[in-house]
Amino acid sequence: MTLTDEKICTDLDLDASQYHGAVSPPIFQTSLFTFDSFESFTESQKQEREKYVYSRGVNPTVNLLEKKLAQLERGEQCKCFGSGMGAISAVFLSLLQSGDHVLFVNNIYGPTSQLLKHLEKFNIEHDVVDHNLKNVESAIKDNTKIIYVESPGTMLMKVVDLKALATLAKSRGIITAIDNTWSTPLFQKPIELGIDLSIHSLTKYLGGAQ
Ligand SMILES: *Cc1c(COP(=O)(O)O)cnc(C)c1O
């Protein structure tokens, strides 16, 4: 089979005959992919999000994982990163600009808070509020771009009314993101409750860790 074959991009999970009927799909342990010609390489480079060029971008095994995670979360799409903090960083770095404000709701994973402290030097500010929605409402600022929540929250396991939080944020045009690591999509599907982005650390419960 050719790795540049478009079919593999779309059917890896659905068509087991492409990998000899194996129940478990093969693991593509490669950083680079090869091409028949220089032209097909440059063409693929132009569509790096769809074509397999370099595994940091897209890789068949990771693609399959992304599809399955999106299905579990009832989301439109999923993007996997090298670590949970990689995913969390991508949310902030891709959506925020200098001058924006982030509102943390409930107890937040330590390194995530540290990341936002670090972003202060780029003129991105943040505040922290507890799980009480009245406090959330009064902490919203004109420049609040993202409401970032953990529920259950790290260590204390307090829960937030996610549906009400999503409704409040939507009425103000604010993006909502949740770190859903503690629940996994088996126990909580935040997107169905109106949250925009659901993030996971796959080194924990969802990845099989106790
Ligand atoms: C561990 C953890 C993370 C970070 O994930 P890594 O894969 O270790 O980077 C993020 N959020 C929560 C709630 C975690 O427990």
PDB file of C-alpha atoms and ligand atoms in Angstrom:
ATOM      1  CA  MET A   1       0.000   0.000   0.000  1.00  0.00           C
ATOM      2  CA  THR A   2       1.119   3.546  -0.667  1.00  0.00           C
ATOM      3  CA  LEU A   3       1.061   5.891   2.268  1.00  0.00           C
ATOM      4  CA  THR A   4       0.232   8.800   0.028  1.00  0.00           C
ATOM      5  CA  ASP A   5      -2.880   6.936  -1.185  1.00  0.00           C
ATOM      6  CA  GLU A   6      -5.814   9.164  -0.298  1.00  0.00           C
ATOM      7  CA  LYS A   7      -7.899   6.119   0.581  1.00  0.00           C
ATOM      8  CA  ILE A   8      -5.731   5.333   3.583  1.00  0.00           C
ATOM      9  CA  CYS A   9      -6.267   8.846   4.867  1.00  0.00           C
ATOM     10  CA  THR A  10     -10.009   8.281   4.996  1.00  0.00           C
ATOM     11  CA  ASP A  11     -10.542   4.539   5.391  1.00  0.00           C
ATOM     12  CA  LEU A  12      -7.857   3.260   7.739  1.00  0.00           C
ATOM     13  CA  ASP A  13     -10.353   2.606  10.504  1.00  0.00           C
ATOM     14  CA  LEU A  14     -13.172   1.368   8.292  1.00  0.00           C
ATOM     15  CA  ASP A  15     -11.476  -0.918   5.808  1.00  0.00           C
ATOM     16  CA  ALA A  16      -9.425  -3.591   7.584  1.00  0.00           C
ATOM     17  CA  SER A  17      -8.644  -5.252   4.238  1.00  0.00           C
ATOM     18  CA  GLN A  18      -6.194  -2.402   3.657  1.00  0.00           C
ATOM     19  CA  TYR A  19      -4.080  -3.871   6.438  1.00  0.00           C
ATOM     20  CA  HIS A  20      -4.643  -7.578   5.853  1.00  0.00           C
ATOM     21  CA  GLY A  21      -7.769  -7.822   8.014  1.00  0.00           C
ATOM     22  CA  ALA A  22      -5.895  -7.171  11.270  1.00  0.00           C
ATOM     23  CA  VAL A  23      -8.302  -6.476  14.175  1.00  0.00           C
ATOM     24  CA  SER A  24      -5.853  -3.936  15.642  1.00  0.00           C
ATOM     25  CA  PRO A  25      -4.778  -1.382  13.043  1.00  0.00           C
ATOM     26  CA  PRO A  26      -1.021  -1.188  12.408  1.00  0.00           C
ATOM     27  CA  ILE A  27       1.024   1.458  14.157  1.00  0.00           C
ATOM     28  CA  PHE A  28       2.842   3.772  11.773  1.00  0.00           C
ATOM     29  CA  GLN A  29       6.094   4.457  13.594  1.00  0.00           C
ATOM     30  CA  THR A  30       7.615   6.987  11.272  1.00  0.00           C
ATOM     31  CA  SER A  31       8.366  10.673  11.271  1.00  0.00           C
ATOM     32  CA  LEU A  32       8.737  11.046   7.498  1.00  0.00           C
ATOM     33  CA  PHE A  33       6.846   9.671   4.494  1.00  0.00           C
ATOM     34  CA  THR A  34       8.244   9.007   1.040  1.00  0.00           C
ATOM     35  CA  PHE A  35       6.909  10.138  -2.341  1.00  0.00           C
ATOM     36  CA  ASP A  36       7.075   8.848  -5.894  1.00  0.00           C
ATOM     37  CA  SER A  37       8.305  12.178  -7.216  1.00  0.00           C
ATOM     38  CA  PHE A  38       9.430  15.590  -6.106  1.00  0.00           C
ATOM     39  CA  GLU A  39       6.196  16.997  -7.584  1.00  0.00           C
ATOM     40  CA  SER A  40       3.974  14.760  -5.460  1.00  0.00           C
ATOM     41  CA  PHE A  41       6.012  15.775  -2.404  1.00  0.00           C
ATOM     42  CA  THR A  42       5.559  19.489  -3.054  1.00  0.00           C
ATOM     43  CA  GLU A  43       1.861  18.956  -3.850  1.00  0.00           C
ATOM     44  CA  SER A  44       1.374  17.093  -0.567  1.00  0.00           C
ATOM     45  CA  GLN A  45       3.261  19.767   1.339  1.00  0.00           C
ATOM     46  CA  LYS A  46       0.645  22.269   0.227  1.00  0.00           C
ATOM     47  CA  GLN A  47      -2.023  20.108   1.898  1.00  0.00           C
ATOM     48  CA  GLU A  48      -0.081  19.116   4.986  1.00  0.00           C
ATOM     49  CA  ARG A  49      -3.227  18.817   7.089  1.00  0.00           C
ATOM     50  CA  GLU A  50      -4.730  16.193   4.790  1.00  0.00           C
ATOM     51  CA  LYS A  51      -1.685  14.416   3.378  1.00  0.00           C
ATOM     52  CA  TYR A  52       0.884  12.385   5.255  1.00  0.00           C
ATOM     53  CA  VAL A  53       4.089  14.378   5.015  1.00  0.00           C
ATOM     54  CA  TYR A  54       5.482  14.538   8.545  1.00  0.00           C
ATOM     55  CA  SER A  55       4.082  12.805  11.653  1.00  0.00           C
ATOM     56  CA  ARG A  56       4.201  15.858  13.886  1.00  0.00           C
ATOM     57  CA  GLY A  57       1.456  17.153  11.633  1.00  0.00           C
ATOM     58  CA  VAL A  58      -0.553  14.087  10.588  1.00  0.00           C
ATOM     59  CA  ASN A  59       0.079  10.378  10.940  1.00  0.00           C
ATOM     60  CA  PRO A  60      -2.328   7.522  10.075  1.00  0.00           C
ATOM     61  CA  THR A  61      -2.329   6.018  13.581  1.00  0.00           C
ATOM     62  CA  VAL A  62      -2.839   9.393  15.243  1.00  0.00           C
ATOM     63  CA  ASN A  63      -5.547  10.213  12.699  1.00  0.00           C
ATOM     64  CA  LEU A  64      -7.423   7.109  13.697  1.00  0.00           C
ATOM     65  CA  LEU A  65      -7.125   8.016  17.373  1.00  0.00           C
ATOM     66  CA  GLU A  66      -8.390  11.528  16.589  1.00  0.00           C
ATOM     67  CA  LYS A  67     -11.436  10.153  14.792  1.00  0.00           C
ATOM     68  CA  LYS A  68     -12.293   7.817  17.635  1.00  0.00           C
ATOM     69  CA  LEU A  69     -11.833  10.533  20.277  1.00  0.00           C
ATOM     70  CA  ALA A  70     -14.047  12.908  18.293  1.00  0.00           C
ATOM     71  CA  GLN A  71     -16.728  10.217  18.142  1.00  0.00           C
ATOM     72  CA  LEU A  72     -16.471   9.537  21.873  1.00  0.00           C
ATOM     73  CA  GLU A  73     -16.782  13.250  22.674  1.00  0.00           C
ATOM     74  CA  ARG A  74     -19.533  13.760  20.047  1.00  0.00           C
ATOM     75  CA  GLY A  75     -17.297  16.481  18.618  1.00  0.00           C
ATOM     76  CA  GLU A  76     -16.768  17.548  15.025  1.00  0.00           C
ATOM     77  CA  GLN A  77     -13.019  17.116  14.989  1.00  0.00           C
ATOM     78  CA  CYS A  78     -10.114  16.264  17.256  1.00  0.00           C
ATOM     79  CA  LYS A  79      -6.426  17.146  17.194  1.00  0.00           C
ATOM     80  CA  CYS A  80      -3.827  15.158  19.130  1.00  0.00           C
ATOM     81  CA  PHE A  81      -0.594  16.606  20.478  1.00  0.00           C
ATOM     82  CA  GLY A  82       2.528  15.177  22.115  1.00  0.00           C
ATOM     83  CA  SER A  83       1.073  15.661  25.618  1.00  0.00           C
ATOM     84  CA  GLY A  84      -1.918  17.026  27.487  1.00  0.00           C
ATOM     85  CA  MET A  85      -0.054  20.264  28.176  1.00  0.00           C
ATOM     86  CA  GLY A  86       0.749  20.421  24.450  1.00  0.00           C
ATOM     87  CA  ALA A  87      -2.984  20.356  23.725  1.00  0.00           C
ATOM     88  CA  ILE A  88      -3.778  22.918  26.434  1.00  0.00           C
ATOM     89  CA  SER A  89      -0.998  25.224  25.194  1.00  0.00           C
ATOM     90  CA  ALA A  90      -2.330  24.973  21.641  1.00  0.00           C
ATOM     91  CA  VAL A  91      -5.781  26.115  22.771  1.00  0.00           C
ATOM     92  CA  PHE A  92      -4.393  29.245  24.411  1.00  0.00           C
ATOM     93  CA  LEU A  93      -1.690  30.047  21.866  1.00  0.00           C
ATOM     94  CA  SER A  94      -3.998  29.665  18.872  1.00  0.00           C
ATOM     95  CA  LEU A  95      -6.988  31.586  20.249  1.00  0.00           C
ATOM     96  CA  LEU A  96      -5.460  34.366  22.354  1.00  0.00           C
ATOM     97  CA  GLN A  97      -3.944  37.675  21.414  1.00  0.00           C
ATOM     98  CA  SER A  98      -2.146  40.287  23.435  1.00  0.00           C
ATOM     99  CA  GLY A  99      -4.748  42.193  25.466  1.00  0.00           C
ATOM    100  CA  ASP A 100      -7.075  39.213  25.955  1.00  0.00           C
ATOM    101  CA  HIS A 101      -8.368  37.926  29.293  1.00  0.00           C
ATOM    102  CA  VAL A 102      -8.904  34.297  30.349  1.00  0.00           C
ATOM    103  CA  LEU A 103     -11.263  33.301  33.123  1.00  0.00           C
ATOM    104  CA  PHE A 104     -10.394  30.109  34.985  1.00  0.00           C
ATOM    105  CA  VAL A 105     -13.393  28.466  36.610  1.00  0.00           C
ATOM    106  CA  ASN A 106     -12.939  25.986  39.490  1.00  0.00           C
ATOM    107  CA  ASN A 107      -9.717  24.299  40.561  1.00  0.00           C
ATOM    108  CA  ILE A 108      -7.326  24.202  37.616  1.00  0.00           C
ATOM    109  CA  TYR A 109      -4.442  21.764  36.985  1.00  0.00           C
ATOM    110  CA  GLY A 110      -1.231  23.408  38.306  1.00  0.00           C
ATOM    111  CA  PRO A 111       0.839  23.500  35.108  1.00  0.00           C
ATOM    112  CA  THR A 112      -2.120  25.074  33.227  1.00  0.00           C
ATOM    113  CA  SER A 113      -2.162  27.920  35.770  1.00  0.00           C
ATOM    114  CA  GLN A 114       1.614  28.236  35.408  1.00  0.00           C
ATOM    115  CA  LEU A 115       1.244  28.514  31.643  1.00  0.00           C
ATOM    116  CA  LEU A 116      -1.170  31.438  32.031  1.00  0.00           C
ATOM    117  CA  LYS A 117       1.222  33.101  34.489  1.00  0.00           C
ATOM    118  CA  HIS A 118       3.861  32.800  31.799  1.00  0.00           C
ATOM    119  CA  LEU A 119       1.534  34.392  29.225  1.00  0.00           C
ATOM    120  CA  GLU A 120       1.310  37.532  31.385  1.00  0.00           C
ATOM    121  CA  LYS A 121       4.540  38.699  29.765  1.00  0.00           C
ATOM    122  CA  PHE A 122       2.668  38.713  26.448  1.00  0.00           C
ATOM    123  CA  ASN A 123      -0.020  40.933  27.971  1.00  0.00           C
ATOM    124  CA  ILE A 124      -2.545  38.118  28.411  1.00  0.00           C
ATOM    125  CA  GLU A 125      -4.233  38.352  31.795  1.00  0.00           C
ATOM    126  CA  HIS A 126      -6.302  35.856  33.728  1.00  0.00           C
ATOM    127  CA  ASP A 127      -8.467  35.551  36.806  1.00  0.00           C
ATOM    128  CA  VAL A 128      -9.597  32.578  38.821  1.00  0.00           C
ATOM    129  CA  VAL A 129     -13.110  32.075  40.189  1.00  0.00           C
ATOM    130  CA  ASP A 130     -14.740  29.193  42.033  1.00  0.00           C
ATOM    131  CA  HIS A 131     -17.535  26.959  40.726  1.00  0.00           C
ATOM    132  CA  ASN A 132     -20.299  29.439  41.627  1.00  0.00           C
ATOM    133  CA  LEU A 133     -21.803  30.826  38.413  1.00  0.00           C
ATOM    134  CA  LYS A 134     -22.730  34.175  40.002  1.00  0.00           C
ATOM    135  CA  ASN A 135     -19.034  34.709  40.676  1.00  0.00           C
ATOM    136  CA  VAL A 136     -18.236  33.700  37.103  1.00  0.00           C
ATOM    137  CA  GLU A 137     -20.705  36.219  35.728  1.00  0.00           C
ATOM    138  CA  SER A 138     -19.301  39.096  37.747  1.00  0.00           C
ATOM    139  CA  ALA A 139     -15.701  38.189  36.835  1.00  0.00           C
ATOM    140  CA  ILE A 140     -16.327  38.366  33.076  1.00  0.00           C
ATOM    141  CA  LYS A 141     -14.572  41.368  31.519  1.00  0.00           C
ATOM    142  CA  ASP A 142     -14.997  43.118  28.187  1.00  0.00           C
ATOM    143  CA  ASN A 143     -11.805  41.431  26.955  1.00  0.00           C
ATOM    144  CA  THR A 144     -12.610  37.925  28.241  1.00  0.00           C
ATOM    145  CA  LYS A 145     -11.875  35.655  25.290  1.00  0.00           C
ATOM    146  CA  ILE A 146     -11.907  32.198  26.869  1.00  0.00           C
ATOM    147  CA  ILE A 147     -13.665  30.703  29.876  1.00  0.00           C
ATOM    148  CA  TYR A 148     -11.586  27.694  30.835  1.00  0.00           C
ATOM    149  CA  VAL A 149     -13.088  25.209  33.269  1.00  0.00           C
ATOM    150  CA  GLU A 150     -12.294  21.969  35.012  1.00  0.00           C
ATOM    151  CA  SER A 151     -15.205  19.927  36.265  1.00  0.00           C
ATOM    152  CA  PRO A 152     -14.649  17.903  38.324  1.00  0.00           C
ATOM    153  CA  GLY A 153     -11.836  20.255  39.310  1.00  0.00           C
ATOM    154  CA  THR A 154      -8.299  19.084  40.006  1.00  0.00           C
ATOM    155  CA  MET A 155      -7.820  17.629  43.516  1.00  0.00           C
ATOM    156  CA  LEU A 156     -11.016  18.971  45.108  1.00  0.00           C
ATOM    157  CA  MET A 157     -13.404  17.368  42.574  1.00  0.00           C
ATOM    158  CA  LYS A 158     -15.960  20.176  42.788  1.00  0.00           C
ATOM    159  CA  VAL A 159     -18.374  20.208  39.871  1.00  0.00           C
ATOM    160  CA  VAL A 160     -19.661  23.085  37.753  1.00  0.00           C
ATOM    161  CA  ASP A 161     -23.023  23.364  35.974  1.00  0.00           C
ATOM    162  CA  LEU A 162     -21.498  23.142  32.498  1.00  0.00           C
ATOM    163  CA  LYS A 163     -24.738  23.717  30.606  1.00  0.00           C
ATOM    164  CA  ALA A 164     -25.412  26.962  32.468  1.00  0.00           C
ATOM    165  CA  LEU A 165     -21.782  28.020  32.081  1.00  0.00           C
ATOM    166  CA  ALA A 166     -21.877  27.394  28.312  1.00  0.00           C
ATOM    167  CA  THR A 167     -25.150  29.337  27.982  1.00  0.00           C
ATOM    168  CA  LEU A 168     -23.709  32.276  29.906  1.00  0.00           C
ATOM    169  CA  ALA A 169     -20.507  32.307  27.820  1.00  0.00           C
ATOM    170  CA  LYS A 170     -22.407  32.052  24.534  1.00  0.00           C
ATOM    171  CA  SER A 171     -24.601  35.014  25.454  1.00  0.00           C
ATOM    172  CA  ARG A 172     -21.382  37.051  25.813  1.00  0.00           C
ATOM    173  CA  GLY A 173     -19.624  35.631  22.726  1.00  0.00           C
ATOM    174  CA  ILE A 174     -16.926  33.941  24.832  1.00  0.00           C
ATOM    175  CA  ILE A 175     -15.248  30.641  23.848  1.00  0.00           C
ATOM    176  CA  THR A 176     -15.521  27.849  26.417  1.00  0.00           C
ATOM    177  CA  ALA A 177     -12.913  25.131  26.941  1.00  0.00           C
ATOM    178  CA  ILE A 178     -12.856  22.304  29.453  1.00  0.00           C
ATOM    179  CA  ASP A 179     -10.117  19.999  30.651  1.00  0.00           C
ATOM    180  CA  ASN A 180     -12.198  16.798  30.653  1.00  0.00           C
ATOM    181  CA  THR A 181      -9.327  14.566  31.805  1.00  0.00           C
ATOM    182  CA  TRP A 182     -10.884  13.584  35.125  1.00  0.00           C
ATOM    183  CA  SER A 183     -14.222  12.431  33.690  1.00  0.00           C
ATOM    184  CA  THR A 184     -13.323  11.020  30.286  1.00  0.00           C
ATOM    185  CA  PRO A 185     -16.075  11.183  27.640  1.00  0.00           C
ATOM    186  CA  LEU A 186     -17.608   8.018  29.094  1.00  0.00           C
ATOM    187  CA  PHE A 187     -18.902   9.938  32.102  1.00  0.00           C
ATOM    188  CA  GLN A 188     -19.211  13.465  30.708  1.00  0.00           C
ATOM    189  CA  LYS A 189     -19.671  14.839  27.192  1.00  0.00           C
ATOM    190  CA  PRO A 190     -19.157  18.602  27.567  1.00  0.00           C
ATOM    191  CA  ILE A 191     -19.713  19.367  23.877  1.00  0.00           C
ATOM    192  CA  GLU A 192     -23.269  18.036  24.173  1.00  0.00           C
ATOM    193  CA  LEU A 193     -23.740  20.521  27.032  1.00  0.00           C
ATOM    194  CA  GLY A 194     -22.643  23.426  24.838  1.00  0.00           C
ATOM    195  CA  ILE A 195     -18.918  23.682  25.665  1.00  0.00           C
ATOM    196  CA  ASP A 196     -16.816  24.516  22.584  1.00  0.00           C
ATOM    197  CA  LEU A 197     -13.590  22.615  23.233  1.00  0.00           C
ATOM    198  CA  SER A 198     -12.950  19.491  25.272  1.00  0.00           C
ATOM    199  CA  ILE A 199      -9.327  18.714  26.125  1.00  0.00           C
ATOM    200  CA  HIS A 200      -7.739  15.540  27.516  1.00  0.00           C
ATOM    201  CA  SER A 201      -4.489  14.323  28.921  1.00  0.00           C
ATOM    202  CA  LEU A 202      -4.209  10.828  27.457  1.00  0.00           C
ATOM    203  CA  THR A 203      -1.602   9.870  30.039  1.00  0.00           C
ATOM    204  CA  LYS A 204      -4.401   9.516  32.595  1.00  0.00           C
ATOM    205  CA  TYR A 205      -7.760   7.728  32.839  1.00  0.00           C
ATOM    206  CA  LEU A 206      -8.645   7.820  29.126  1.00  0.00           C
ATOM    207  CA  GLY A 207      -5.269   6.314  28.265  1.00  0.00           C
ATOM    208  CA  GLY A 208      -5.878   3.442  30.685  1.00  0.00           C
ATOM    209  CA  ALA A 209      -4.035   4.818  33.743  1.00  0.00           C
ATOM    210  CA  GLN A 210      -5.667   4.218  37.108  1.00  0.00           C
TER     211      GLN A 210
HETATM  212  C1  LIG B   1      -1.968  15.260  33.793  1.00  0.00           C
HETATM  213  C2  LIG B   1      -2.943  16.281  33.497  1.00  0.00           C
HETATM  214  C3  LIG B   1      -2.715  17.198  32.456  1.00  0.00           C
HETATM  215  C4  LIG B   1      -1.437  17.262  31.647  1.00  0.00           C
HETATM  216  O1  LIG B   1      -1.240  16.183  30.814  1.00  0.00           O
HETATM  217  P1  LIG B   1       0.190  15.704  30.295  1.00  0.00           P
HETATM  218  O2  LIG B   1      -0.159  14.646  29.289  1.00  0.00           O
HETATM  219  O3  LIG B   1       0.951  15.167  31.490  1.00  0.00           O
HETATM  220  O4  LIG B   1       0.864  16.886  29.682  1.00  0.00           O
HETATM  221  C5  LIG B   1      -3.695  18.124  32.178  1.00  0.00           C
HETATM  222  N1  LIG B   1      -4.825  18.166  32.900  1.00  0.00           N
HETATM  223  C6  LIG B   1      -5.084  17.322  33.911  1.00  0.00           C
HETATM  224  C7  LIG B   1      -6.364  17.442  34.677  1.00  0.00           C
HETATM  225  C8  LIG B   1      -4.147  16.344  34.248  1.00  0.00           C
HETATM  226  O5  LIG B   1      -4.406  15.508  35.264  1.00  0.00           O
END
